[in-house]
Coordinates of C-alpha atoms in Angstrom, one line a residue:
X263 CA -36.3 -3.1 35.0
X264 CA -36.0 0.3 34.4
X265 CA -36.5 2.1 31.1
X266 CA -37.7 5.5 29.7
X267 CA -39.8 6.9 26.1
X268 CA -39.7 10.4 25.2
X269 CA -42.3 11.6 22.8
X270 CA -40.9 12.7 19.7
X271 CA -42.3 14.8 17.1
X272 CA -42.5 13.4 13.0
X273 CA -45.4 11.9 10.6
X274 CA -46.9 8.5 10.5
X275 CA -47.9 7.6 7.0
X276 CA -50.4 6.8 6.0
X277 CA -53.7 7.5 8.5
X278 CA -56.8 8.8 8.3
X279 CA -56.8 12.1 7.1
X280 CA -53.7 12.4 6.0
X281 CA -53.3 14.1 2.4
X282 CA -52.4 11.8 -0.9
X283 CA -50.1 14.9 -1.7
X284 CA -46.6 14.9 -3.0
X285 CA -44.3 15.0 -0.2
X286 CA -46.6 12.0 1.9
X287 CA -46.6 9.9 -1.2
X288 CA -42.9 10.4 -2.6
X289 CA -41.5 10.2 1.1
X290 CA -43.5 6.9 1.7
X291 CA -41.9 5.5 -1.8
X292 CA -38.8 6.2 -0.9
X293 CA -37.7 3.0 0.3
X294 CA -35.4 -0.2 -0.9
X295 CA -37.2 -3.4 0.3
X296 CA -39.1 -4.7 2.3
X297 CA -40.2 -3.5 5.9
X298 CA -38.5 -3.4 9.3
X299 CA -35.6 -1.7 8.4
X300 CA -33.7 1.6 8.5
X301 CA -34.0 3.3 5.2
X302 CA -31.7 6.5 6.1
X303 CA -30.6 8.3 8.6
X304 CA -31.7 7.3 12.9
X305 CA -28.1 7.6 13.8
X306 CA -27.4 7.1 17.6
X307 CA -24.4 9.7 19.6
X308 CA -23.9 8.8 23.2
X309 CA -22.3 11.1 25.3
X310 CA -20.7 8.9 27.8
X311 CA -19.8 12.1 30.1
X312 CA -23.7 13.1 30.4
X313 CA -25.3 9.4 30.1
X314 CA -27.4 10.5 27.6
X315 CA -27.8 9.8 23.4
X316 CA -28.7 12.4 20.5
X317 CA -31.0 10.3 17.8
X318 CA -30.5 11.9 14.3
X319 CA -33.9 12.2 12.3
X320 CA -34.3 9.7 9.1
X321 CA -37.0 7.3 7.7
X322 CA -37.7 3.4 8.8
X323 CA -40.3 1.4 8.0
X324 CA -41.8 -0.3 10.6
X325 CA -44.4 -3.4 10.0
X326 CA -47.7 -4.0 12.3
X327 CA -49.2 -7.0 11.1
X328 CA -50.2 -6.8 8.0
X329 CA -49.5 -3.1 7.6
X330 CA -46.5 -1.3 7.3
X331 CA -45.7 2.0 8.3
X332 CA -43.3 4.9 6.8
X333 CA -42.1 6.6 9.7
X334 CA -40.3 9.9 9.7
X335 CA -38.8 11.1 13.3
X336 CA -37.7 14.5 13.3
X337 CA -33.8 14.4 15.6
X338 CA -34.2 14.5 19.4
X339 CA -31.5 15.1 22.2
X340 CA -30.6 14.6 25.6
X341 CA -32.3 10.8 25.8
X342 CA -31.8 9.7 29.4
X343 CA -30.0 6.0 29.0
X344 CA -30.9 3.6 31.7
X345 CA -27.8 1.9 31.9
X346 CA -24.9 5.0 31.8
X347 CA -22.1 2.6 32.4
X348 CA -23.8 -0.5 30.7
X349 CA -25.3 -1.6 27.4
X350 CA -28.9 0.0 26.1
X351 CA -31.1 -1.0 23.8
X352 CA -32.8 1.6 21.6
X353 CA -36.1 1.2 20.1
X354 CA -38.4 3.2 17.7
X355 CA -41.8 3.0 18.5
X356 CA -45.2 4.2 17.0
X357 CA -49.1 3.8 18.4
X358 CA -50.8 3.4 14.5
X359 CA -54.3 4.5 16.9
X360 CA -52.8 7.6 17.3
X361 CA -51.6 10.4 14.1
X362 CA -47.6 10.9 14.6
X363 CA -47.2 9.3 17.7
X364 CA -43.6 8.4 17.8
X365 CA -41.8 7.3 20.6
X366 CA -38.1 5.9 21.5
X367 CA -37.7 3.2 23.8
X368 CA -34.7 2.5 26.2
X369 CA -34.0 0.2 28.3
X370 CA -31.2 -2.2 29.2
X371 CA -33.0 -5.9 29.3
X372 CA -33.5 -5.8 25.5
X373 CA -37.9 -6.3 25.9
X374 CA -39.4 -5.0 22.8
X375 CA -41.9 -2.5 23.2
X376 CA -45.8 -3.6 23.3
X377 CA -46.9 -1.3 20.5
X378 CA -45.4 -1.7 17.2
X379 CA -41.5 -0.7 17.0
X380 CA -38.0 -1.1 15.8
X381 CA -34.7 -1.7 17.4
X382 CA -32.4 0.8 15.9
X383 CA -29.8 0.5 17.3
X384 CA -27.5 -0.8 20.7
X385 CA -26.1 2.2 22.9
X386 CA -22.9 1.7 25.2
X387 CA -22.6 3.9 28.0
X388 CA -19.7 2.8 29.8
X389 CA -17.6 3.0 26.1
X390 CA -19.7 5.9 24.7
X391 CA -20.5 4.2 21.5
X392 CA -23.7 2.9 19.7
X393 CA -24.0 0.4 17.0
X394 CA -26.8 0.8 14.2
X395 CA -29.2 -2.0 13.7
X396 CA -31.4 -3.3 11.2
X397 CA -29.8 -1.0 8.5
X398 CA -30.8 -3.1 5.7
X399 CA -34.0 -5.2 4.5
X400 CA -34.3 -8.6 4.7
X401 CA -35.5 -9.7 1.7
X402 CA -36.4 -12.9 0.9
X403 CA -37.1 -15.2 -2.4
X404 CA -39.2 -18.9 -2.6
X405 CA -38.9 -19.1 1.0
X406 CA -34.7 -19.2 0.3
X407 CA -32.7 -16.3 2.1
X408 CA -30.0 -14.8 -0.2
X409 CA -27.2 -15.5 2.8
X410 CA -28.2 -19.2 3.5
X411 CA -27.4 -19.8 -0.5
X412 CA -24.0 -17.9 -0.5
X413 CA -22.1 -21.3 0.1
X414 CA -24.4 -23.5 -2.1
X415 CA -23.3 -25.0 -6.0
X416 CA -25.1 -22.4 -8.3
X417 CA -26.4 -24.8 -10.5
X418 CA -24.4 -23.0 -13.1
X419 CA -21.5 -25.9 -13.0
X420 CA -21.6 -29.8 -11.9
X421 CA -18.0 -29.1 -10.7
X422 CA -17.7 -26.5 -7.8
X423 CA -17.8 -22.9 -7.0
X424 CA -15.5 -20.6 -5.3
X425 CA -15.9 -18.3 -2.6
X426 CA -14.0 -16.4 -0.5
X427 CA -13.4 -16.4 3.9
X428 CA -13.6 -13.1 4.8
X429 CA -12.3 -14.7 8.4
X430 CA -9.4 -15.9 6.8
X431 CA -9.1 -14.2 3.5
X432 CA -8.4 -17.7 2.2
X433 CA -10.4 -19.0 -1.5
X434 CA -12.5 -22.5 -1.0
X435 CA -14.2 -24.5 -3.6
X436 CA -17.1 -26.6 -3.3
X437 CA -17.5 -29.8 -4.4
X438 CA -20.2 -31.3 -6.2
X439 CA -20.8 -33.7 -2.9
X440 CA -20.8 -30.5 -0.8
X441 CA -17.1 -31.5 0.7
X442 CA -14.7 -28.0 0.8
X443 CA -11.5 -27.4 -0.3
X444 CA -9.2 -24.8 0.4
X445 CA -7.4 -23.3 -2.9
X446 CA -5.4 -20.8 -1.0
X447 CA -4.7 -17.4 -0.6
X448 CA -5.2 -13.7 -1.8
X449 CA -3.9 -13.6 -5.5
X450 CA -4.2 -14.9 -8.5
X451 CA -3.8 -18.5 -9.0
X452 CA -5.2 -21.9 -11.7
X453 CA -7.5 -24.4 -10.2
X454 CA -5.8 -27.3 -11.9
X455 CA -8.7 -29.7 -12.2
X456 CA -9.9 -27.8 -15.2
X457 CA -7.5 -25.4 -15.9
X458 CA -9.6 -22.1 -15.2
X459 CA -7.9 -19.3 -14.2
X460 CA -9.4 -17.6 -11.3
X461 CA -9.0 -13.8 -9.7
X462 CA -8.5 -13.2 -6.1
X463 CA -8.5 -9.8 -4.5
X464 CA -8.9 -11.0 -0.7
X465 CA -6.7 -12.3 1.7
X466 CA -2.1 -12.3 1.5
X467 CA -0.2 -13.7 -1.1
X468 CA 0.5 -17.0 -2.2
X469 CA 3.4 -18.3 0.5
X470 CA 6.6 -19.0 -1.2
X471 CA 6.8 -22.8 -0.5
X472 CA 3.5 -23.9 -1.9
X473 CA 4.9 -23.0 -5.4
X474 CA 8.5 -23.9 -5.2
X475 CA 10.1 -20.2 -6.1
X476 CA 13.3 -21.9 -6.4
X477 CA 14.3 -20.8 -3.0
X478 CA 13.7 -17.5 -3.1
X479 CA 14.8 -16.4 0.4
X480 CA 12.4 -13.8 2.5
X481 CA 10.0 -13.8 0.2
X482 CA 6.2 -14.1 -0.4
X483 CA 4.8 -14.5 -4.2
X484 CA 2.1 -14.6 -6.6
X485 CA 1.9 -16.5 -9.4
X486 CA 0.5 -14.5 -12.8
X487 CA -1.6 -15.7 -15.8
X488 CA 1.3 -15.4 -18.0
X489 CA 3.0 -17.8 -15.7
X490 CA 5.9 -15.3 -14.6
X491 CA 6.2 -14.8 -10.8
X492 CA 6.3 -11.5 -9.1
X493 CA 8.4 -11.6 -5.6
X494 CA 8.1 -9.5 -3.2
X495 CA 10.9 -9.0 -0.2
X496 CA 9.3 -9.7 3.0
X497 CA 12.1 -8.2 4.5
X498 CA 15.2 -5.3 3.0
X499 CA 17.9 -8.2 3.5
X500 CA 16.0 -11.0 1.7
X501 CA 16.6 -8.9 -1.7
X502 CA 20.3 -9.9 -2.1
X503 CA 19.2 -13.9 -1.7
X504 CA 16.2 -13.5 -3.5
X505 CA 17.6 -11.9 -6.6
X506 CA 20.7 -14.1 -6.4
X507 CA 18.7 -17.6 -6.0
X508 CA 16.2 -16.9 -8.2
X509 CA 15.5 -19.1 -11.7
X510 CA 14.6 -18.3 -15.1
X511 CA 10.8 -16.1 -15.1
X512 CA 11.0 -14.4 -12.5
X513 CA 10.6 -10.7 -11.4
X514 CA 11.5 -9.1 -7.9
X515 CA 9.3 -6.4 -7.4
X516 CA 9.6 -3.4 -4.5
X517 CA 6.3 -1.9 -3.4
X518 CA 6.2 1.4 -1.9
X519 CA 8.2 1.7 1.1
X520 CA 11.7 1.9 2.5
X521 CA 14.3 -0.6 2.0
X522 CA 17.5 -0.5 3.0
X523 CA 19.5 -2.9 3.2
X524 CA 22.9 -3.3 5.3
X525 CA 25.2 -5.3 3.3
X526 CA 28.8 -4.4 2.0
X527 CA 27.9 -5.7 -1.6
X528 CA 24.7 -5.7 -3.6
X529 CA 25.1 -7.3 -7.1
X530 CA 21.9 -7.1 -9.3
X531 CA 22.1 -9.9 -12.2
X532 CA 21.5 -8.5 -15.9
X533 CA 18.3 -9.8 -17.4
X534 CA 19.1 -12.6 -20.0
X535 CA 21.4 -14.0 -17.8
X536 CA 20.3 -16.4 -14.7
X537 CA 22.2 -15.7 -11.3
X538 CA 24.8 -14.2 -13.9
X539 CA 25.1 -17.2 -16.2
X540 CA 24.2 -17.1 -19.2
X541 CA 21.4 -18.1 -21.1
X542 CA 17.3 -18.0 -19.9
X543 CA 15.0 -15.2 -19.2
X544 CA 17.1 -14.1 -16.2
X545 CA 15.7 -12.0 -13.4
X546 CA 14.3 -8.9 -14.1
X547 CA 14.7 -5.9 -10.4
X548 CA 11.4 -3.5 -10.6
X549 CA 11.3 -0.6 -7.9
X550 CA 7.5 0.4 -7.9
X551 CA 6.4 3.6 -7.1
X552 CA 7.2 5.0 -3.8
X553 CA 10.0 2.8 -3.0
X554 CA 12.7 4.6 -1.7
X555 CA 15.6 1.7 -1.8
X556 CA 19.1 2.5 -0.3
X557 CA 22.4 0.8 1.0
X558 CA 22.9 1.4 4.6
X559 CA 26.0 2.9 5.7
X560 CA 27.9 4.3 8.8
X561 CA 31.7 5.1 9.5
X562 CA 31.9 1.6 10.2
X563 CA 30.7 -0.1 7.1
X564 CA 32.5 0.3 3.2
X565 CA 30.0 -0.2 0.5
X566 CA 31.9 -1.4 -2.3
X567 CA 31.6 -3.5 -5.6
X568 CA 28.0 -2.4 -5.8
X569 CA 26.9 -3.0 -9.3
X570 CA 23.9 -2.7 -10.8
X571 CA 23.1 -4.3 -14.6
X572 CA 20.4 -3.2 -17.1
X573 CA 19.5 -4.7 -20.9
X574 CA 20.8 -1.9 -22.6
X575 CA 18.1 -0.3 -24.1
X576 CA 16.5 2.9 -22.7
X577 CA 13.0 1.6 -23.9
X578 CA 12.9 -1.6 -21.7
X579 CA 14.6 -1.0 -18.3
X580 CA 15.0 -4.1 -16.1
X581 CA 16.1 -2.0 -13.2
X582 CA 13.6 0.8 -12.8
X583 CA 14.0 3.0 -9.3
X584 CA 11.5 5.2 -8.5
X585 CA 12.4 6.9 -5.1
X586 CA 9.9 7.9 -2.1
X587 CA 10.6 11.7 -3.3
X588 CA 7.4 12.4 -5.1
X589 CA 9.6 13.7 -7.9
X590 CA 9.0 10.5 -10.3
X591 CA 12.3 10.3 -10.8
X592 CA 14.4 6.8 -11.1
X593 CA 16.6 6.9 -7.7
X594 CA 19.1 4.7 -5.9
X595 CA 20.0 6.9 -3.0
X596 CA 22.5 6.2 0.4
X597 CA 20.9 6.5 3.3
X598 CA 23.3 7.6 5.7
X599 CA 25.6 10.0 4.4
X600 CA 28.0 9.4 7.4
X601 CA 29.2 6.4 4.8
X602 CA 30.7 5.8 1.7
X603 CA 30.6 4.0 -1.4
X604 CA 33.0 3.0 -3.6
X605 CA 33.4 0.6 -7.2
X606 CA 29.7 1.5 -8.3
X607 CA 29.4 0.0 -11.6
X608 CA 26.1 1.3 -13.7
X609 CA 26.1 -1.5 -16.5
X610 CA 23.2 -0.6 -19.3
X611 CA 21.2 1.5 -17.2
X612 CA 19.3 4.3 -17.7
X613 CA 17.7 7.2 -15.9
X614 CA 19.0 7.1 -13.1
X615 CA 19.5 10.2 -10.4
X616 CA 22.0 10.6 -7.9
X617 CA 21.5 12.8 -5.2
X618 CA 23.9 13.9 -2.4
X619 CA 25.8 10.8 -2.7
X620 CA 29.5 10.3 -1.2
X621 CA 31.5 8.2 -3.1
X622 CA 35.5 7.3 -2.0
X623 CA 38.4 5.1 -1.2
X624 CA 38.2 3.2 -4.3
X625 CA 41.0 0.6 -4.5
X626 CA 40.8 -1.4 -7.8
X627 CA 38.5 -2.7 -10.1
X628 CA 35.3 -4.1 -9.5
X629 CA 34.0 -7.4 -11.1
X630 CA 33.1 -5.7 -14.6
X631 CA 34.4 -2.3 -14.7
X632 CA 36.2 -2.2 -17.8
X633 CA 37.6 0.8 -16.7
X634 CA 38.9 1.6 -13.1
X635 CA 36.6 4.4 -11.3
X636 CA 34.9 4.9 -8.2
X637 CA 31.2 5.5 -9.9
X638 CA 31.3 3.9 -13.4
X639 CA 28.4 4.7 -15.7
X640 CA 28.5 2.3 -18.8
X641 CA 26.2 1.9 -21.3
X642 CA 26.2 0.6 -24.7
X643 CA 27.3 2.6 -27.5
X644 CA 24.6 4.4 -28.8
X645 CA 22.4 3.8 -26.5
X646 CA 20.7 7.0 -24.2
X647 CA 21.6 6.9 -20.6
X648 CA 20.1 10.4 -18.8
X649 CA 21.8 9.3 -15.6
X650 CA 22.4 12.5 -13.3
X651 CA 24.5 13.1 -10.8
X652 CA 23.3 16.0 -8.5
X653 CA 25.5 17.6 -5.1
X654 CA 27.9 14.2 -4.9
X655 CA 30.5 14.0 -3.5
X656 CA 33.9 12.4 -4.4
X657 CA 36.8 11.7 -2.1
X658 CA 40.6 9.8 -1.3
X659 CA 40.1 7.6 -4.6
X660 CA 43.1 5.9 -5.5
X661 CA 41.6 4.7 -8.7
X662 CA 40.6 7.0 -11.3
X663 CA 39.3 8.8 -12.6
X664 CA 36.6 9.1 -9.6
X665 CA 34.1 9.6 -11.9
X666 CA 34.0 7.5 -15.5
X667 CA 31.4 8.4 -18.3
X668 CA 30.6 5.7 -21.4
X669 CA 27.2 6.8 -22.6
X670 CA 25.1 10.5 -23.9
X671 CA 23.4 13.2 -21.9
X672 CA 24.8 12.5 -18.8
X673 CA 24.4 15.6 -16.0
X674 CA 26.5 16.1 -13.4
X675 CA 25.8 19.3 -11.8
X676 CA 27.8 20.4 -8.5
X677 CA 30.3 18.2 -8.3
X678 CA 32.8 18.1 -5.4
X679 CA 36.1 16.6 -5.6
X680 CA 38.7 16.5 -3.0
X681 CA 42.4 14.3 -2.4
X682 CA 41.3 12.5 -5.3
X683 CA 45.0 10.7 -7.1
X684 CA 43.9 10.1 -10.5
X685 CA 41.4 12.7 -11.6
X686 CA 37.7 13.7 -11.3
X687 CA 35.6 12.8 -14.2
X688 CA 36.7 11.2 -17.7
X689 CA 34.3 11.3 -20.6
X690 CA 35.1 8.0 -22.5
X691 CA 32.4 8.4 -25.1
X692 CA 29.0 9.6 -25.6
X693 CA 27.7 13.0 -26.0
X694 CA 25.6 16.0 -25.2
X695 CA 26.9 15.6 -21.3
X696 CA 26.8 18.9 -19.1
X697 CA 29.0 19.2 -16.4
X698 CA 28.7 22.3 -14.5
X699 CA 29.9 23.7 -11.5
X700 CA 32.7 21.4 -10.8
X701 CA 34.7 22.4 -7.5
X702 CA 38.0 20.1 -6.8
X703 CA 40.3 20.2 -3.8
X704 CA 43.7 18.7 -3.9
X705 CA 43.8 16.6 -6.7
X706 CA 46.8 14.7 -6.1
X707 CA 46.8 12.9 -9.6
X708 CA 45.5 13.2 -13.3
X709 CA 43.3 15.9 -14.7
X710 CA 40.4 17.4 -13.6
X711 CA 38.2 16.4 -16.9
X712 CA 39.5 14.5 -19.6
X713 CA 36.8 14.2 -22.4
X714 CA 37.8 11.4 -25.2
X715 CA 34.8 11.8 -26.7
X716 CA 31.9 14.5 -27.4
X717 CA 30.2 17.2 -27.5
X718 CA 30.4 17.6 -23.9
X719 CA 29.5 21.2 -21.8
X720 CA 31.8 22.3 -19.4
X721 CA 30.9 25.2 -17.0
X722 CA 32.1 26.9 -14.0
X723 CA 35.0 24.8 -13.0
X724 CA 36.9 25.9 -9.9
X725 CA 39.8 23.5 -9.9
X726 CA 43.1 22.7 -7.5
X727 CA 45.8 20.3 -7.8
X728 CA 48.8 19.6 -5.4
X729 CA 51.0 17.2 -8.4
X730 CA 52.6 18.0 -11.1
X731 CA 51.8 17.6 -14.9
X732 CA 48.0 17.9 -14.7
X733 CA 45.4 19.7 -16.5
X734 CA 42.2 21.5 -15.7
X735 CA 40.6 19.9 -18.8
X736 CA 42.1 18.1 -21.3
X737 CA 40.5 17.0 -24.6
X738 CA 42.0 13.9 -26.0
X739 CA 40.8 12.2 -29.4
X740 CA 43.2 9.1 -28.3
X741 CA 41.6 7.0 -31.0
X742 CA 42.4 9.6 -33.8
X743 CA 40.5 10.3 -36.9
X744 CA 36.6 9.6 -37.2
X745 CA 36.5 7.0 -34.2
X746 CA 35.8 9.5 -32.0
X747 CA 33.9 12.6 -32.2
X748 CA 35.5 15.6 -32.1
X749 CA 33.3 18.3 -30.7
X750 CA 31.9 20.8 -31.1
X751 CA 33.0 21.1 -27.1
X752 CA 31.8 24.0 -25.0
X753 CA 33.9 25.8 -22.3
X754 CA 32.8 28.4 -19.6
X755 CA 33.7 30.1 -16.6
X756 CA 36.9 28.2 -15.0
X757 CA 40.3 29.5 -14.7
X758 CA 43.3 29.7 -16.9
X759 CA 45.7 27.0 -14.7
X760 CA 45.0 24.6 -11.7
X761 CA 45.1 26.8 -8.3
X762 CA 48.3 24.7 -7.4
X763 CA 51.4 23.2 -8.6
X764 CA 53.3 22.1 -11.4
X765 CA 50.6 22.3 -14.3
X766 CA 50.6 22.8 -17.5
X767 CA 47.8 24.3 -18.6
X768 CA 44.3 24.7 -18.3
X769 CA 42.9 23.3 -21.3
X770 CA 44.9 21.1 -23.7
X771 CA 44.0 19.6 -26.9
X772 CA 45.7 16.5 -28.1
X773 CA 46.2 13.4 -29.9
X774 CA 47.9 10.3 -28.0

């Protein structure tokens, strides 16, 4: 056996002639139950290199019969470990026949010390770390310890009690006849036997098949106390299936994170509706804070007919995007800008922010766009949209305009247009939209703006066309007479006439 004690100076309270003063008495009151334990401080370093520990000083209480001790070690170093490349036991030891004799004991057979003492702590040389010991006290009440009670009826109910696995993180009730039953896991969930609604904060969700989701795809949920469920994608694809399959009630939710999801269509169903039929309380899309959600696209894969549906009011938002920006703004963002998108339909949304997007080669109409475009934002009349279009991009559409406006205070700020064949952007109605710093390329077709509707901002427009018969902006009230409004409009910084071909004028107000 081999072991070591290094003397170790400190006070040993009380003993005779020690002082009743202050700092012995309020030091020896200083405690939270009990004896045997260590009340702060003692903590073990080991320095695997030297084969040595560092003891911090502190306050134990160690217990000799039926006398108990307050002892206060001052910090010691350099503590020679028996064992350098094995396990050590550390002791704290006193001799009560002796004022402030305080000792640590080392060794690596675990044998308790013959004077009175306390095992602070175990010390691994080989891994250079320690584990504290005997931190807390072990109190005790009618002979009953508080741990062998934790799993026992409380006398409270004749019908069970929950507890939680901390192994598992699973809940369990216990019967009456001391027979267990698992409830399930982390959540919040309704023992059904007597229809108490229970909180869990331990453990995962509530698997998908143990409360028929209606075959929710990917999924894991929780069911709430107002009976809704809250889904969440285990994976990026299974947010397509889960939102398409799901019934009446429920809510897909995104935590924070990244998902992107590599699909050629994404079609979100409008609340009210179920899986786009009519009728129910549909499914409701929630992006929560510090998701950053996004189609993935390369040179190899079209995004198209993307469409995403709101209830069309800005004061209850079923599709709320928060990105992973740290702006706080709503965002649905492309991933890889080596893609494209095209047929975006924005049906009763609101706030949403485009940045950097690339938008092109749209075709034809999209399920739902009542008007052909590549990027669509509709809205209900009336109703306040805020969506913003920031650095986009819009390219080779053969639909147009590429850009189609039905709603107010919509920002699109540097735009870039180029070998688009049926215009840029077309305001159909709404107002207080800005549109500044507009720079087109070849516009083979159409105007540049047409605004059918306002008051709308226009600002620095740099604009060139290689057809024949367009205009830079042209202001049409094609309704005539009060169904449309008719300005004030505001126009700055562009030229007189299309850089190109065959126009015929820059600005031109009419009635068709």
């Amino acid at each position: 056996m081999a072991s070591n004690e290094t003397t170790v100076s400190g006070d040993v309270l009380y003993q005779n002639g020690d002082d009743l003063s202050e700092a012995n008495l309020t030091r020896s009151a200083a405690r939270s139950n009990a004896t045997d334990y260590v009340e702060r401080g003692l903590s073990v370093v080991v320095d695997a290199a030297a084969g040595t520990i560092d003891i911090d000083s502190g306050h134990c209480i160690v217990q000799d019969g039926i006398h108990a001790y307050d002892v206060f070690p001052n910090q010691v170093t350099d503590i020679s470990l028996p064992a350098p490349n094995g396990m050590n036991h550390v002791y704290l030891v006193i001799d009560e026949a002796v004022d402030d004799d305080i000792a640590y004991h080392v060794d690596d057979d675990d044998t308790p010390p013959a004077n009175p003492s306390l095992k602070i702590a175990t010390a691994d040389g080989g891994a250079g770390t320690a584990t504290p010991l005997n931190p807390d006290p072990a109190a005790a009440f009618n002979q009953a310890a508080l741990a062998d009670r934790a799993a026992q009826p409380s006398g409270v109910s004749d019908k069970r009690v929950l507890y939680v696995d901390e192994s598992d993180g699973n809940v369990y009730k216990v019967n009456p006849d001391g027979t267990e039953e698992q409830l399930g896991g982390g959540g919040i969930f309704e023992d059904t036997d007597d229809d108490d609604i229970y909180e869990q904060t331990a453990g995962q969700g509530i698997d998908t098949p143990s409360i028929s989701t209606g075959a929710l795809s990917n999924t894991e949920s929780t069911i709430l106390i107002n009976s809704s469920i809250e889904t969440y994608p285990a994976t990026a694809n299974g947010i397509e299936s889960a939102v398409t399959d799901a019934t009446e009630g429920y809510r897909l939710l995104l935590p924070g994170g990244s998902y992107n999801f590599d699909t050629t269509t994404l079609d979100i169903p409008r609340r009210g509706t179920v899986s786009g039929t009519a009728g129910g309380r549909g499914t409701r899309l929630v992006w929560e804070e510090g998701a950053g959600v996004g189609i993935q696209a390369d040179a190899s894969v079209l995004i198209e007919n993307v469409t995403l549906t709101g209830p069309g009011t800005s004061t209850n938002t079923d599709i709320g995007i928060k990105g992973d920006t740290g702006d706080g703004q709503s965002r649905f963002r492309w991933v890889n800008f080596d893609g494209w998108a095209k047929n975006v339909y924005l049906d009763n949304y609101f706030n949403s922010v485009w940045h950097g997007c690339l938008f092109g080669g749209a075709t034809g109409d999209a399920s739902g766009f009542s008007e052909a475009a590549s990027v669509h934002v509709d809205v209900a009349s009336g109703a306040n949209n805020n969506t913003r279009f920031f650095g986009c991009f819009w390219a080779n559409n053969q639909i147009g305009p590429s850009l189609t406006i039905e709603g107010n205070e919509v920002q699109v700020i540097g735009y870039q247009g180029e070998a688009n064949e049926a215009g840029e952007i077309k305001v159909v109605f709404g107002g207080g939209h800005q549109i500044m710093g507009v720079r087109v390329q070849n516009l083979k077709g159409g105007d540049g703006i047409i605004i059918d509707d306002g008051p709308t901002m226009v600002c620095a427009t740099d604009m060139e066309a290689s057809g024949s018969g367009q205009n830079g902006i042209n202001f049409r009230n094609v309704s005539g007479g009060d169904a449309k409004t008719a300005g004030p409009h505001f126009f700055s910084g562009f030229g007189n006439d299309f850089n190109g071909v065959g126009t015929t004028g820059s600005v031109e107000q009419r009635t068709s």
